[in-house]
Short mmCIF file of C-alpha atoms in Angstrom, two decimals:
data_model
loop_
_atom_site.label_atom_id
_atom_site.label_comp_id
_atom_site.label_asym_id
_atom_site.label_seq_id
_atom_site.Cartn_x
_atom_site.Cartn_y
_atom_site.Cartn_z
CA LYS D 1 249.08 13.08 188.91
CA THR D 2 247.95 15.43 191.68
CA THR D 3 244.25 14.78 191.08
CA MET D 4 244.86 11.04 191.19
CA ALA D 5 246.76 11.35 194.50
CA ALA D 6 243.95 13.44 196.01
CA SER D 7 241.25 11.03 194.81
CA LEU D 8 243.12 8.02 196.21
CA ALA D 9 243.73 9.82 199.53
CA ALA D 10 240.05 10.72 199.91
CA ALA D 11 238.92 7.17 199.08
CA MET D 12 241.35 5.61 201.57
CA ALA D 13 240.46 8.11 204.31
CA ALA D 14 236.78 7.27 203.81
CA GLU D 15 237.67 3.63 204.55
CA GLY D 16 238.88 4.72 208.00
CA ARG D 17 242.60 4.83 207.33
CA ARG D 18 244.90 7.52 208.66
CA VAL D 19 246.07 9.12 205.42
CA ALA D 20 248.74 11.74 204.84
CA VAL D 21 249.46 13.51 201.59
CA VAL D 22 252.92 14.93 201.08
CA ASP D 23 253.22 17.74 198.55
CA ILE D 24 256.77 18.11 197.24
CA ASP D 25 255.70 19.49 193.86
CA PRO D 26 256.66 23.20 193.64
CA GLN D 27 253.27 23.93 192.03
CA ALA D 28 251.71 23.03 195.42
CA SER D 29 248.35 22.07 193.88
CA LEU D 30 247.83 19.29 196.42
CA SER D 31 248.35 21.81 199.24
CA ARG D 32 245.68 24.06 197.71
CA TRP D 33 243.33 21.07 197.43
CA HIS D 34 243.95 20.29 201.10
CA MET D 35 243.26 23.92 202.07
CA LEU D 36 239.88 23.70 200.31
CA ARG D 37 239.20 20.40 202.06
CA MET D 38 239.97 21.80 205.50
CA ALA D 39 237.66 24.80 204.92
CA ARG D 40 234.63 22.65 204.07
CA LYS D 41 231.49 22.84 206.18
CA PRO D 42 230.52 20.20 207.11
CA ALA D 43 234.06 18.91 207.45
CA ALA D 44 235.38 16.30 205.04
CA THR D 45 237.12 13.17 206.33
CA PRO D 46 240.45 14.40 207.74
CA ILE D 47 243.63 13.93 205.74
CA HIS D 48 247.00 15.09 207.06
CA LEU D 49 249.10 17.37 204.82
CA SER D 50 252.84 17.84 204.84
CA SER D 51 254.57 20.12 202.39
CA ILE D 52 258.13 19.76 203.62
CA ALA D 53 260.83 19.44 201.00
CA GLY D 54 264.60 19.54 200.84
CA TRP D 55 266.87 18.19 203.55
CA ARG D 56 263.98 17.76 206.04
CA LEU D 57 261.98 15.47 203.73
CA ALA D 58 263.57 12.14 204.76
CA GLY D 59 262.93 12.77 208.46
CA GLU D 60 259.36 13.90 207.80
CA LEU D 61 258.61 10.78 205.76
CA GLU D 62 260.02 8.58 208.52
CA ARG D 63 257.82 10.33 211.11
CA LEU D 64 254.73 10.07 208.91
CA HIS D 65 255.35 6.34 208.32
CA ARG D 66 255.07 5.88 212.10
CA ASP D 67 251.95 8.04 212.53
CA GLN D 68 249.89 7.28 209.41
CA ASP D 69 248.51 4.19 207.71
CA VAL D 70 249.03 5.53 204.19
CA LEU D 71 251.34 8.15 202.67
CA LEU D 72 250.72 9.51 199.19
CA ILE D 73 253.50 11.71 197.85
CA ASP D 74 252.87 14.11 194.99
CA SER D 75 256.28 14.71 193.48
CA PRO D 76 257.42 17.11 190.79
CA PRO D 77 257.15 15.80 187.23
CA SER D 78 260.91 16.09 186.84
CA VAL D 79 263.43 13.70 188.34
CA ALA D 80 264.73 15.88 191.17
CA THR D 81 266.45 15.21 194.47
CA ASP D 82 263.17 15.37 196.41
CA ALA D 83 261.63 12.83 194.03
CA ARG D 84 264.58 10.51 194.64
CA LEU D 85 264.21 10.84 198.43
CA ALA D 86 260.46 10.21 198.21
CA MET D 87 261.01 7.18 196.03
CA ARG D 88 263.45 5.66 198.51
CA SER D 89 260.70 5.48 201.12
CA ALA D 90 257.98 4.23 198.75
CA ASN D 91 256.42 0.79 198.85
CA LEU D 92 255.04 1.44 195.35
CA VAL D 93 255.77 4.16 192.80
CA LEU D 94 252.81 5.04 190.59
CA VAL D 95 253.65 6.72 187.30
CA PRO D 96 250.46 8.24 185.91
CA MET D 97 250.55 9.12 182.24
CA GLN D 98 248.16 9.92 179.48
CA PRO D 99 248.18 7.32 176.72
CA SER D 100 250.39 9.23 174.30
CA PRO D 101 253.96 8.71 173.08
CA PRO D 102 255.23 12.04 174.51
CA ASP D 103 253.88 11.07 177.95
CA LEU D 104 255.60 7.70 177.73
CA TRP D 105 258.84 9.39 176.73
CA ALA D 106 258.47 11.91 179.59
CA ALA D 107 257.97 9.05 182.06
CA GLU D 108 261.27 7.38 181.13
CA GLY D 109 263.29 9.35 183.69
CA THR D 110 260.94 8.43 186.52
CA LEU D 111 260.87 4.77 185.46
CA LYS D 112 264.68 4.65 185.34
CA LEU D 113 264.93 6.30 188.74
CA ALA D 114 262.49 3.81 190.29
CA ALA D 115 264.49 0.95 188.81
CA ALA D 116 267.77 2.45 190.05
CA GLU D 117 266.30 2.87 193.55
CA ARG D 118 264.97 -0.73 193.35
CA ARG D 119 261.43 0.38 194.09
CA PRO D 120 258.44 -1.44 192.62
CA PHE D 121 256.62 0.75 190.12
CA ARG D 122 253.57 0.66 187.90
CA ILE D 123 252.38 2.84 185.06
CA VAL D 124 248.80 4.06 185.45
CA LEU D 125 247.00 5.24 182.34
CA ASN D 126 245.27 8.45 183.37
CA ARG D 127 242.87 10.69 181.44
CA ALA D 128 242.57 7.80 179.04
CA PRO D 129 239.98 7.62 176.27
CA ALA D 130 237.80 4.52 176.34
CA ALA D 131 239.42 3.20 173.17
CA GLY D 132 241.28 4.33 170.10
CA ARG D 133 244.35 3.72 168.01
CA LEU D 134 246.62 5.96 170.07
CA ARG D 135 245.69 4.27 173.35
CA ALA D 136 246.18 0.84 171.76
CA ALA D 137 249.55 1.89 170.31
CA VAL D 138 250.81 3.19 173.67
CA GLN D 139 249.61 0.06 175.48
CA ALA D 140 251.38 -2.06 172.85
CA GLU D 141 254.59 -0.07 173.39
CA ILE D 142 254.34 -0.50 177.17
CA THR D 143 253.97 -4.24 176.62
CA ARG D 144 256.81 -4.33 174.07
CA GLN D 145 259.14 -2.64 176.57
CA SER D 146 257.97 -5.01 179.34
CA LEU D 147 257.03 -2.07 181.53
CA PRO D 148 254.77 -2.95 184.47
CA ALA D 149 251.39 -1.27 184.18
CA LEU D 150 248.20 -1.54 186.16
CA THR D 151 245.15 -2.96 184.42
CA ALA D 152 242.84 -0.36 185.98
CA THR D 153 242.83 2.99 184.20
CA LEU D 154 241.28 6.36 184.90
CA GLY D 155 239.27 7.86 182.08
CA ASN D 156 239.23 11.45 180.94
CA ARG D 157 236.29 12.35 183.19
CA THR D 158 235.30 15.80 184.43
CA GLY D 159 234.22 14.27 187.75
CA PHE D 160 237.85 14.00 188.88
CA ALA D 161 238.59 17.69 188.26
CA ALA D 162 235.23 18.84 189.63
CA ALA D 163 235.81 16.96 192.89
CA PHE D 164 239.38 18.25 193.15
CA ALA D 165 238.17 21.85 192.78
CA GLN D 166 236.00 21.32 195.88
CA GLY D 167 238.78 19.79 198.02
CA LEU D 168 237.22 16.35 197.68
CA GLY D 169 237.72 13.07 195.85
CA VAL D 170 235.39 11.72 193.20
CA SER D 171 234.29 8.93 195.54
CA GLU D 172 232.92 11.67 197.83
CA THR D 173 231.21 13.86 195.23
CA ALA D 174 229.88 11.18 192.86
CA PRO D 175 230.21 7.78 194.57
CA HIS D 176 228.13 5.93 191.96
CA SER D 177 229.76 7.48 188.89
CA LEU D 178 231.92 5.71 186.35
CA ALA D 179 234.87 7.80 187.58
CA ALA D 180 234.34 6.53 191.16
CA ARG D 181 234.13 2.93 189.89
CA GLU D 182 237.38 3.39 187.95
CA LEU D 183 239.05 4.81 191.07
CA ALA D 184 237.78 1.89 193.17
CA ALA D 185 239.20 -0.59 190.65
CA LEU D 186 242.54 1.23 190.72
CA LEU D 187 242.60 1.21 194.53
CA THR D 188 241.76 -2.51 194.63
CA GLU D 189 244.65 -3.27 192.29
CA ILE D 190 247.07 -1.10 194.29
CA GLU D 191 246.03 -2.71 197.58
CA ALA D 192 246.55 -6.18 196.10
CA LEU D 193 250.12 -5.23 195.15
CA LEU D 194 250.83 -3.92 198.65
CA ALA D 195 249.27 -6.85 200.52
#
């Protein structure tokens, strides 16, 4: 989830957009990624970071919506108050999950919250194997439940984690890799939904 948010942020910033990432996950991994990014020499494409949570979150999101072209919010994996507040301001809620039944079960709370908040949402298969019975079974279950999912998926590729560890996105570290092509396909699909 965090690695996907960072990769999307880096790719959008490289396109010339003003991008902010908002880290409301108590693990603060996105904030650490941003710290690495800011320390890079030469400097990476700037991305704004906000790590405000709690009662100040709604006001911060409103301010960022005015000042930035894109906001990507990395929320906690649990359905908490901050996640609800973030969802209320979202144009699209992405629910990344590995193609496994436990991940689908774990996503149910987030999917229900997005529906209750009347926010458009899409499941994104992340760290997905190229093929296999388990992936096919999970995709069949998503279809059976009529859950909206993106066609683009992100494979289980070390390039995503390697880029993240450097404060970068995979489109910056390996722009011609399969991981970068998967990310580009995901971004194209997201942008089409938001157009």
